[in-house]
Tab-separated table of C-alpha atoms in Angstrom:
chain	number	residue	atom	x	y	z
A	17	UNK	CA	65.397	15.267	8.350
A	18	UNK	CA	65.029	17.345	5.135
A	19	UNK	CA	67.513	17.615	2.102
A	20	UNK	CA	67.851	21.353	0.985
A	21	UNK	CA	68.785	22.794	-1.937
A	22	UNK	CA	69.418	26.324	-3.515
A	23	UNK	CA	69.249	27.005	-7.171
A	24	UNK	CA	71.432	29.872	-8.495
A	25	UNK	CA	69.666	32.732	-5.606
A	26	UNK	CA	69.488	35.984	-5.715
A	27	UNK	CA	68.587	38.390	-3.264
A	28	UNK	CA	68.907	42.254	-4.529
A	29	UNK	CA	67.822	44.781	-2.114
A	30	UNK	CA	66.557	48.592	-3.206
A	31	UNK	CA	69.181	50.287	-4.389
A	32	UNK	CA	70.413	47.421	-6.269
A	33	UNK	CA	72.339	46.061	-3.180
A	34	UNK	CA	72.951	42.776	-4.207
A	35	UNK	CA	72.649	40.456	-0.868
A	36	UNK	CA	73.094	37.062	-2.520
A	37	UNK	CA	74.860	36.525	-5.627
A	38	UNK	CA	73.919	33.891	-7.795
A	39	UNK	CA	73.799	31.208	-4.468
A	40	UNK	CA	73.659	27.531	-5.310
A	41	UNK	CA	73.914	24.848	-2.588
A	42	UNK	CA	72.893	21.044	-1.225
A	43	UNK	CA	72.579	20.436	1.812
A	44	UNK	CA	72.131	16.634	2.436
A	45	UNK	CA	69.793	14.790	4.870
A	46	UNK	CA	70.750	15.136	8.620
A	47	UNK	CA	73.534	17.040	7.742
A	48	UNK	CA	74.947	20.287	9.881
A	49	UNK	CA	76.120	22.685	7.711
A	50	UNK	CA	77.894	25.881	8.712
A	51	UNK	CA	77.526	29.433	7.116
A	52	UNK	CA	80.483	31.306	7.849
A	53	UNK	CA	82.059	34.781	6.522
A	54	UNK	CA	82.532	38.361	7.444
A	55	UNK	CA	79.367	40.424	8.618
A	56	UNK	CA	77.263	41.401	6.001
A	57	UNK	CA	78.721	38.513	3.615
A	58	UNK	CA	74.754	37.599	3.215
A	59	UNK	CA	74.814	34.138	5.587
A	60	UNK	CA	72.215	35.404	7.587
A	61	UNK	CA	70.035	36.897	4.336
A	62	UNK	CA	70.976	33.265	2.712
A	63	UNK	CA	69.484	31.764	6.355
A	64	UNK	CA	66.072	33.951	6.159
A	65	UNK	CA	65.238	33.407	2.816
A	66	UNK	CA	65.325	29.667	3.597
A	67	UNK	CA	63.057	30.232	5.903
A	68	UNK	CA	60.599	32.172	3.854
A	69	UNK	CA	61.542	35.523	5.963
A	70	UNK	CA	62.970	36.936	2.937
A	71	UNK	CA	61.869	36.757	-0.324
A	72	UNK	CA	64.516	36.196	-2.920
A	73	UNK	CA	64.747	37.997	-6.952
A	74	UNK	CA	65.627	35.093	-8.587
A	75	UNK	CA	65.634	31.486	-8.248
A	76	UNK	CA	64.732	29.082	-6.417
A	77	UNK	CA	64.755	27.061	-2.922
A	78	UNK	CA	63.854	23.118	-2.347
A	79	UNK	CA	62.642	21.214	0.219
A	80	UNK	CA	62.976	17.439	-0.245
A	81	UNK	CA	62.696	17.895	-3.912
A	82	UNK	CA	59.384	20.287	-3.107
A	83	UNK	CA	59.964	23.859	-4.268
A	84	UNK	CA	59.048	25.952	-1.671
A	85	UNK	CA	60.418	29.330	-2.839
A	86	UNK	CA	56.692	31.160	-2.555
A	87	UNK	CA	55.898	29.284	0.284
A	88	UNK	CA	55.024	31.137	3.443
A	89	UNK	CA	57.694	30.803	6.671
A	90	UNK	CA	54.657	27.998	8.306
A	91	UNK	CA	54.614	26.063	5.567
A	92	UNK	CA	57.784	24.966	5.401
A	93	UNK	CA	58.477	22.676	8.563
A	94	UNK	CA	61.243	24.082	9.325
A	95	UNK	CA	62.479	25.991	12.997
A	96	UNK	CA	64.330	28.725	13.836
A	97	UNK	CA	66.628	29.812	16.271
A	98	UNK	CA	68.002	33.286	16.642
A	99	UNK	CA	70.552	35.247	18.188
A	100	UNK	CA	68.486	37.011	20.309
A	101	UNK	CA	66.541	34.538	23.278
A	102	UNK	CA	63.218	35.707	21.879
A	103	UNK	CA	61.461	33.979	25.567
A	104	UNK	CA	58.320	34.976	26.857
A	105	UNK	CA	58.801	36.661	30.044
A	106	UNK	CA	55.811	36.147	31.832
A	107	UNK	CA	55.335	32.117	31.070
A	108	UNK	CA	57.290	29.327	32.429
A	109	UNK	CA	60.082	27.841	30.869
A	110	UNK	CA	57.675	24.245	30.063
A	111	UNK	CA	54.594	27.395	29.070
A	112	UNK	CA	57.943	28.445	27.000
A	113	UNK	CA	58.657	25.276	25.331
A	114	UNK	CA	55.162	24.349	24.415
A	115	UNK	CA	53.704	27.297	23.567
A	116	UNK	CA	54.539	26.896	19.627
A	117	UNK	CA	52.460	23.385	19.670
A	118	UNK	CA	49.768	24.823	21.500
A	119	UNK	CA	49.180	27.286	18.902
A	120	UNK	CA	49.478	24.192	16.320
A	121	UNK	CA	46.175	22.723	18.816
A	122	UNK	CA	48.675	19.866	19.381
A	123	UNK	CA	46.567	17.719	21.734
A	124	UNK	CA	47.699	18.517	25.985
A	125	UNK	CA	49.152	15.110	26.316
A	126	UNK	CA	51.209	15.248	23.639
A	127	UNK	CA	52.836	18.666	24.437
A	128	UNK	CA	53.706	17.382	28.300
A	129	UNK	CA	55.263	14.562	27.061
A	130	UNK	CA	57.454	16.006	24.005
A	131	UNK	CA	58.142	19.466	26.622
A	132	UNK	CA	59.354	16.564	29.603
A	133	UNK	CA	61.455	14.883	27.018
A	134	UNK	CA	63.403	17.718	25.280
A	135	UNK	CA	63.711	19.554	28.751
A	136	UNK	CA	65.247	16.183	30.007
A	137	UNK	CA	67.779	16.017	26.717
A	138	UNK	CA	68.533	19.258	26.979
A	139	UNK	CA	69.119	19.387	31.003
A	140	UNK	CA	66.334	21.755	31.481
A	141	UNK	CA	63.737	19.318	33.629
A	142	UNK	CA	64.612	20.956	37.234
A	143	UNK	CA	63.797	24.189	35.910
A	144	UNK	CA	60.252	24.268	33.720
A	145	UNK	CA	58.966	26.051	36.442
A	146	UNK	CA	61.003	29.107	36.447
A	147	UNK	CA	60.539	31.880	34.620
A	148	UNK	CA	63.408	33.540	31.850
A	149	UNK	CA	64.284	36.010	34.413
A	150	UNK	CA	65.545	33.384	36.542
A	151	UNK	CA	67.981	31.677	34.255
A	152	UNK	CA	71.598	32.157	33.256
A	153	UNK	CA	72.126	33.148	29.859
A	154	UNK	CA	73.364	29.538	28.516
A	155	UNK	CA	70.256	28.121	30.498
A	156	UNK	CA	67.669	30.657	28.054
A	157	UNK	CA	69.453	29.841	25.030
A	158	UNK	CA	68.938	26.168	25.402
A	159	UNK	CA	65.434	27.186	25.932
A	160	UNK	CA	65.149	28.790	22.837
A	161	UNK	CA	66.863	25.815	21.284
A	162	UNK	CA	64.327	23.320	23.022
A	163	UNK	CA	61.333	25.526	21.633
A	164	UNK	CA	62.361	24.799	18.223
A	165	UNK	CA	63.311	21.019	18.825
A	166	UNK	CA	59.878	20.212	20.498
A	167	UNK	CA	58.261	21.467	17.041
A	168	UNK	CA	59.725	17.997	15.446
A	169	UNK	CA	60.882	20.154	12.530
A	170	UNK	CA	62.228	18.908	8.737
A	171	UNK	CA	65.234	21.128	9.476
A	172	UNK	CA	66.594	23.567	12.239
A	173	UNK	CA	67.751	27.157	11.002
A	174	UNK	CA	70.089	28.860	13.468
A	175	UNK	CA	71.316	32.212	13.162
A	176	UNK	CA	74.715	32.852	15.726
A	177	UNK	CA	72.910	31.518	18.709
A	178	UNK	CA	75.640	31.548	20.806
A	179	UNK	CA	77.389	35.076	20.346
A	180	UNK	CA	75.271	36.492	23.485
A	181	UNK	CA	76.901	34.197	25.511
A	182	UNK	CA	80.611	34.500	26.952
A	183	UNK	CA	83.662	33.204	25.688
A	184	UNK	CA	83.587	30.157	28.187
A	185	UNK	CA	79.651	29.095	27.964
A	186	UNK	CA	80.148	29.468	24.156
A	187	UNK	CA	82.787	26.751	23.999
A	188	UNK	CA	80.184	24.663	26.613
A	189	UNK	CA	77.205	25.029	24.371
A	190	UNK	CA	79.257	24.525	21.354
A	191	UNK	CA	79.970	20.442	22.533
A	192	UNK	CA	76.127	20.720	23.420
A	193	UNK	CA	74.901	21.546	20.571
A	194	UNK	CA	77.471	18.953	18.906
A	195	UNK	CA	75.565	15.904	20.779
A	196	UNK	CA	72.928	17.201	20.094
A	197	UNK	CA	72.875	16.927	16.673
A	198	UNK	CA	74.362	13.598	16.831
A	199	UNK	CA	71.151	12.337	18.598
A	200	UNK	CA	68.688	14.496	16.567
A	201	UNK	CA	69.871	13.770	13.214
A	202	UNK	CA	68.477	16.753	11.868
A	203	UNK	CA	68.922	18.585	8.963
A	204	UNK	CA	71.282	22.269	10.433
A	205	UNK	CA	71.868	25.064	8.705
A	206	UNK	CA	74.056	27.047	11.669
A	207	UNK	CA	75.049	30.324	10.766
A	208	UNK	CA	77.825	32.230	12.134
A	209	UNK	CA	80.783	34.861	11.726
A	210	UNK	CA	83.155	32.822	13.971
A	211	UNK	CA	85.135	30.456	11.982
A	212	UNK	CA	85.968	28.092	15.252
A	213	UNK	CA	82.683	27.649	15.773
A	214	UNK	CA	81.488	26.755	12.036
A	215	UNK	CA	84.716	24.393	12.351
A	216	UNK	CA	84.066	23.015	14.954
A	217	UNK	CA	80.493	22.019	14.452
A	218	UNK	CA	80.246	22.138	10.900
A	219	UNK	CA	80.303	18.904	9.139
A	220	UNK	CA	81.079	21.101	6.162
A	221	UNK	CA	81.303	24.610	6.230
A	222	UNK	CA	80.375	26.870	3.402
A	223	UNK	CA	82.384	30.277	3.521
A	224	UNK	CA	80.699	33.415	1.999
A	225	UNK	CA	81.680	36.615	0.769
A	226	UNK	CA	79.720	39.929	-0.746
A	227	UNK	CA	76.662	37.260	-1.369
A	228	UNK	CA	78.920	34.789	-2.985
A	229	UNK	CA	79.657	30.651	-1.515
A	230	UNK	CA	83.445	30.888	-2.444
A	231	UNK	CA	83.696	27.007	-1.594
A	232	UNK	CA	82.118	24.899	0.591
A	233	UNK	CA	84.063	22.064	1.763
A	234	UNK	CA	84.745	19.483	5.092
A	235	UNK	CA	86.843	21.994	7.554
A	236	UNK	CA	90.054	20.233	7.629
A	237	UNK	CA	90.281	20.304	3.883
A	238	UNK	CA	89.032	24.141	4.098
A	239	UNK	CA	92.125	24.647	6.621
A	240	UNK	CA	94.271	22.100	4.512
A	241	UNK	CA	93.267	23.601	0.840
A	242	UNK	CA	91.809	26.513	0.419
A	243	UNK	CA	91.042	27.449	-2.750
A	244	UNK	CA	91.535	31.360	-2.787
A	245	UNK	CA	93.056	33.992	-0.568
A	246	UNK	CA	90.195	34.863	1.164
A	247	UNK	CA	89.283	31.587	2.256
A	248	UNK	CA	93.098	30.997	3.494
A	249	UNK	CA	93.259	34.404	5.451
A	250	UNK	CA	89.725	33.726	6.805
A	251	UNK	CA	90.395	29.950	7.877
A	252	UNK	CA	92.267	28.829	10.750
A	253	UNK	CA	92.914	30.904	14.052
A	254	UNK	CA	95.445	32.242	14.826
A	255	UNK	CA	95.301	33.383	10.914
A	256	UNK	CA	97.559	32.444	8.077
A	257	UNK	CA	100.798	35.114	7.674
A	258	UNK	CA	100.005	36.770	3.794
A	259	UNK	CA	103.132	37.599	2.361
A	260	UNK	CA	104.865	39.236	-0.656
A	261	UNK	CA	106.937	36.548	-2.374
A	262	UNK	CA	108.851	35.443	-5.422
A	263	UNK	CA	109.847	32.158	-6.286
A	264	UNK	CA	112.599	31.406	-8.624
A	265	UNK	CA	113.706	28.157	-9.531
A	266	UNK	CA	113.522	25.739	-6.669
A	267	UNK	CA	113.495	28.798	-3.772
A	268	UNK	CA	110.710	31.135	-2.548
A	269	UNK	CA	112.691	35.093	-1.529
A	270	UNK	CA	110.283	36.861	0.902
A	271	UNK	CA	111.944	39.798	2.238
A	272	UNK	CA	115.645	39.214	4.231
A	273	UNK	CA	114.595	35.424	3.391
A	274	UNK	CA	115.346	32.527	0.859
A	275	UNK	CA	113.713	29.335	1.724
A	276	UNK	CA	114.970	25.994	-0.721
A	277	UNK	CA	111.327	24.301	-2.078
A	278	UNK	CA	113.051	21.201	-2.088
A	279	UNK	CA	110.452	18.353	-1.394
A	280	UNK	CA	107.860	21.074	-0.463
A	281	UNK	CA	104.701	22.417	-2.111
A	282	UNK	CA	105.100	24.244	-5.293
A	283	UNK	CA	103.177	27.132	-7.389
A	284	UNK	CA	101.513	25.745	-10.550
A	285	UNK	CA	103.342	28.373	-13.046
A	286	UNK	CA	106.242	29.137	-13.772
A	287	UNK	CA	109.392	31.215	-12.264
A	288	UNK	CA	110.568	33.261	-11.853
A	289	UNK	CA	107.192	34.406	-10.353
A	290	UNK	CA	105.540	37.159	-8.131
A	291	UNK	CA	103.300	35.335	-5.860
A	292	UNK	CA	101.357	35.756	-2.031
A	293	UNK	CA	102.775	33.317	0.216
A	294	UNK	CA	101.106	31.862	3.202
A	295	UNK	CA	102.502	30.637	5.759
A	296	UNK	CA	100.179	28.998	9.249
A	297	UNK	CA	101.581	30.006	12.736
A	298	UNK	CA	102.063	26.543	13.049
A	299	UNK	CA	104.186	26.000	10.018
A	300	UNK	CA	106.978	27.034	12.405
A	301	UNK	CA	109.057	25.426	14.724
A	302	UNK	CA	111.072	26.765	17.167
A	303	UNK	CA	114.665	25.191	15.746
A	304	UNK	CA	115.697	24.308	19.899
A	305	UNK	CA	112.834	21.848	20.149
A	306	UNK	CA	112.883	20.572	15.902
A	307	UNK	CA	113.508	17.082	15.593
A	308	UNK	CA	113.313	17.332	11.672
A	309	UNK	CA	115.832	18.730	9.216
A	310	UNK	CA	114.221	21.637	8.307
A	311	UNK	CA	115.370	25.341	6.819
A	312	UNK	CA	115.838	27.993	8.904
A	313	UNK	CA	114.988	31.948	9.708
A	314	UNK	CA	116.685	33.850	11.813
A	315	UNK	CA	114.536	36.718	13.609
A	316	UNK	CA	114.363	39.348	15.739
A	317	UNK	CA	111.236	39.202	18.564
A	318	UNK	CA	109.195	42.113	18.959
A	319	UNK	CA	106.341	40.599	20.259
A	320	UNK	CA	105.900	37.332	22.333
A	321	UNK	CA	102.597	35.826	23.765
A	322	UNK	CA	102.968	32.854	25.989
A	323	UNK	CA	99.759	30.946	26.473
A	324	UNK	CA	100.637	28.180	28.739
A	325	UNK	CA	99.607	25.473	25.855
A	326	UNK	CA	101.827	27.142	23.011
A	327	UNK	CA	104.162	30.799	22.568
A	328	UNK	CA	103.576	33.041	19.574
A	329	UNK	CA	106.332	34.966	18.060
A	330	UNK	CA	106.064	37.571	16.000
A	331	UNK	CA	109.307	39.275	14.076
A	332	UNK	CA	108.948	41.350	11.068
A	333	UNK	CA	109.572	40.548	7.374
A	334	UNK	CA	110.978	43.777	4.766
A	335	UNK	CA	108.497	42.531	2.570
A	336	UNK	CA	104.525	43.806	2.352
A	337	UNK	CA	101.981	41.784	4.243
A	338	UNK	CA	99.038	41.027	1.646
A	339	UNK	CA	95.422	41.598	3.235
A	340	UNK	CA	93.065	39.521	1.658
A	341	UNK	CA	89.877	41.261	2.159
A	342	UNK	CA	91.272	43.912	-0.759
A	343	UNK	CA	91.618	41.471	-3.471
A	344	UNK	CA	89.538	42.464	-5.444
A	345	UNK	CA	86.762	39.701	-6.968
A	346	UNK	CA	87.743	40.463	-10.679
A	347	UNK	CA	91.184	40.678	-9.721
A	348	UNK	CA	92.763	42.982	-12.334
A	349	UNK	CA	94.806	44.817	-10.942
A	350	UNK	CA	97.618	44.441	-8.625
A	351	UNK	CA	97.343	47.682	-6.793
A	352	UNK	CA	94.028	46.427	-5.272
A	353	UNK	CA	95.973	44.467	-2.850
A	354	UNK	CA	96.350	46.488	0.524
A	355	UNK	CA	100.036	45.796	1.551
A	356	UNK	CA	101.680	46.874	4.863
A	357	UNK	CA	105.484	48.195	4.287
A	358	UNK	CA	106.889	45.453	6.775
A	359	UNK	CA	104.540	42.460	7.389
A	360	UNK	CA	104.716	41.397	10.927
A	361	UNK	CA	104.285	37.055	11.094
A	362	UNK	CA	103.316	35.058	13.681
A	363	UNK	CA	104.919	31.490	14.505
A	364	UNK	CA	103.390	29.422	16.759
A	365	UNK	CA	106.551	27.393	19.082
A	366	UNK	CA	107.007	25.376	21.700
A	367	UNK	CA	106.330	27.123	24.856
A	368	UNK	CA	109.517	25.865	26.098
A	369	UNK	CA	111.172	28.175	24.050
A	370	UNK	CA	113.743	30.928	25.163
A	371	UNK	CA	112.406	33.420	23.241
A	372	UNK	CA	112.400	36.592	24.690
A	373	UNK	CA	111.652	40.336	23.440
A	374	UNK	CA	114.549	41.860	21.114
A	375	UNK	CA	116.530	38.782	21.538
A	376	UNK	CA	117.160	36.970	18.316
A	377	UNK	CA	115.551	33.228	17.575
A	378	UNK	CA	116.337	30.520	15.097
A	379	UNK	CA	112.861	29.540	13.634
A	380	UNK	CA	112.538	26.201	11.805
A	381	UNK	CA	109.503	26.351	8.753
A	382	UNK	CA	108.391	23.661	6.610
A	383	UNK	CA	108.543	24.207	2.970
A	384	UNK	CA	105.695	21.593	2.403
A	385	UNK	CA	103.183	23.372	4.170
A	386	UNK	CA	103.697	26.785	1.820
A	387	UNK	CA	100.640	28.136	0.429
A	388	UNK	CA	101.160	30.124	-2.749
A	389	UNK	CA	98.233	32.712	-4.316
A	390	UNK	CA	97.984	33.953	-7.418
A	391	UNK	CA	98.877	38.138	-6.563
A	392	UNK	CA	95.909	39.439	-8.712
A	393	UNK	CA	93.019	36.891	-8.691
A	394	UNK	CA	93.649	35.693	-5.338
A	395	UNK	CA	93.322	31.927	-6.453
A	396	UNK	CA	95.448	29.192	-5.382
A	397	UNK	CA	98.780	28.120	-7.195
A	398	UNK	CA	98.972	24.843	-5.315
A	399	UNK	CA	98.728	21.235	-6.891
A	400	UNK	CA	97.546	19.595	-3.560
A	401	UNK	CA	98.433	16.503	-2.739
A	402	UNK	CA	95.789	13.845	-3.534
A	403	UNK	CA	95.220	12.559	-0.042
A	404	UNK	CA	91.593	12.419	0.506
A	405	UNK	CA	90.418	13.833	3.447
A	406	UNK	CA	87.450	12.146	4.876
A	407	UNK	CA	83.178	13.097	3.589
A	408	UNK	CA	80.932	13.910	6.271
A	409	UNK	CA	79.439	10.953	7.650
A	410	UNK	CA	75.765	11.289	7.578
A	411	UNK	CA	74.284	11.489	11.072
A	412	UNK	CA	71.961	8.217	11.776
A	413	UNK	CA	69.855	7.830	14.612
């Protein structure tokens, strides 16, 4: 296990592209981390520099309190594991898995026993005679994966190991590499543009934007409170609804709707008050199946999804839909914020419900789960509760 930390880096490329932004992180002992954010957010640059695969313009990077910032990639006891397989075709999947200590002249012995034992964690011992050729594409991956956890590594460095892998193996490999982790203890720095899997196996996820952490936090309290309009739109699947609001007095307006805040969240300044509203899918109730006292929205359908677990409605709003992604960072000006004429919202209901195309629907939405942004910074309005949500737990072996 290794503790890492990154002191204010920055990573300009030629051209004065600026790939990391003033970067400054902990990551504890034995703890997975997830890098998440758009591509080309610099998670991946963040990832190699880490590793000594990129050298960074300023600052500096830490490895158990030993800078290693001029350090070359071997020196650093760390492993990597990319998106790409990276196998050797013409050895054996056991050649495969030892080959990196037989380079290190790690004595024979030694290598049969540590191959045997992570081929038998990672469900790999009928087939260390077969070469890569003659594996399935989950079955490669966690050969790539065993390569780098034979090494014994401070820390394991992956870069979105799973996206070559379909939807269904992904989901497999993502409980894998879950218990894994929980038996390793190692120190995981997982990077990855799909925010289900960073919150899913992150036991905090850090999400970045143009080179910059914009908060780093345990995922429920990411989903829960998110600190800007990025992080809000970017969080949660399917994705918040961004809408053009105004509160005044103790009621929000957005569009053909009023909605009383009564007992619900409220913006920190005052009204009457332009502000972004977001609203989760799952925020709304289908009003047939609501056993709570709750306001309502009428709406018109004009699109319905039924997923066998859950429907999702979607009805339009006369009022613009926000896109986050065009707030802009200094945020001084409200005509950097992309707006759609009519935003089209999703609610997530019961699939019991009724609903049908161009039929109308009574929608049930809870004030208290309101998210209100700031229209020109982008930064929450929201005095959150102060329930704490639970730390990570460090991992113990």
């Amino acid at each position: 296990m290794a503790q890492i930390e990154f002191d204010s880096v920055t990573k300009v490329f030629p051209g004065d592209v600026v790939a990391l932004d003033d970067v400054s992180l902990r990551i504890e002992d034995g703890e997975f981390i997830a890098l998440v954010g758009p591509s080309g957010c610099g998670k991946s640059t963040l990832l190699r520099a880490l590793a000594g695969l990129e050298e960074i313009t300023t600052g500096g990077i830490s490895i158990d309190g030993r800078d290693v910032t001029d350090l070359a990639p071997r020196h650093r006891d760390i492993a990597m594991v990319f998106q790409s397989y990276a196998l050797y075709p013409h050895m054996s999947v056991r050649q495969n898995l030892g080959y990196g200590l037989k380079v290190r002249r790690t004595p024979k012995g030694e290598i049969r026993r540590r191959v045997e034992e992570v081929a038998g964690l990672l469900g790999l011992a009928e087939l260390l005679e077969r070469k890569p050729a003659q594996l399935s594409g989950g079955q490669r991956q966690r050969v790539a994966m065993g390569r780098a956890i034979v090494r014994q590594p401070k820390a394991f460095l992956m870069d979105e190991p799973l996206s070559n892998l379909d939807a269904k193996l992904r989901v497999g490999m993502r409980a894998s590499l879950a218990q894994l982790h929980r038996q390793l203890a190692t120190t995981t720095v997982y990077v990855t543009h799909d925010q289900v899997e960073a919150m899913t196996l992150g036991q905090r996820v850090a999400v970045m934007r143009e080179g910059r952490i914009l908060q780093v936090d345990a995922p429920q309290r990411l989903y829960e409170q998110p600190r800007d309009l990025f992080v809000a739109g970017f969080i949660g699947s399917p994705a918040m609804n961004l809408v053009d609001a105004t509160v005044d007095g103790g009621e929000i307006s957005f569009g053909q709707f009023r909605v009383p805040l009564d007992g619900g969240r409220r913006p920190k300044l005052g009204s009457p008050r332009k502000v972004v509203l977001g609203i989760r899918p799952e925020s709304f109730e289908d009003a047939a199946f609501s056993a709570r006292e709750l306001p309502t929205l009428d709406v018109e359908i004009v699109v319905l999804e039924e997923l066998g677990s859950d429907a999702h409605v979607f009805f339009h709003v006369d009022a613009p839909r926000i896109t986050p992604e065009a707030v802009e960072a200094e945020g001084e000006d409200d005509a950097s914020l992309v707006a759609e004429e009519r935003a089209l919202l999703n609610a997530r209901v019961d699939p019991r419900t009724a609903a049908r195309v161009g039929d109308s629907l009574r929608l049930a939405v809870d004030p208290a789960r309101f998210h209100f942004f700031d229209p020109r910074s982008g930064a929450s309005l929201v005095d959150h509760a102060p329930r704490r949500l639970p730390e990570p737990v460090p991992v113990t072996q």
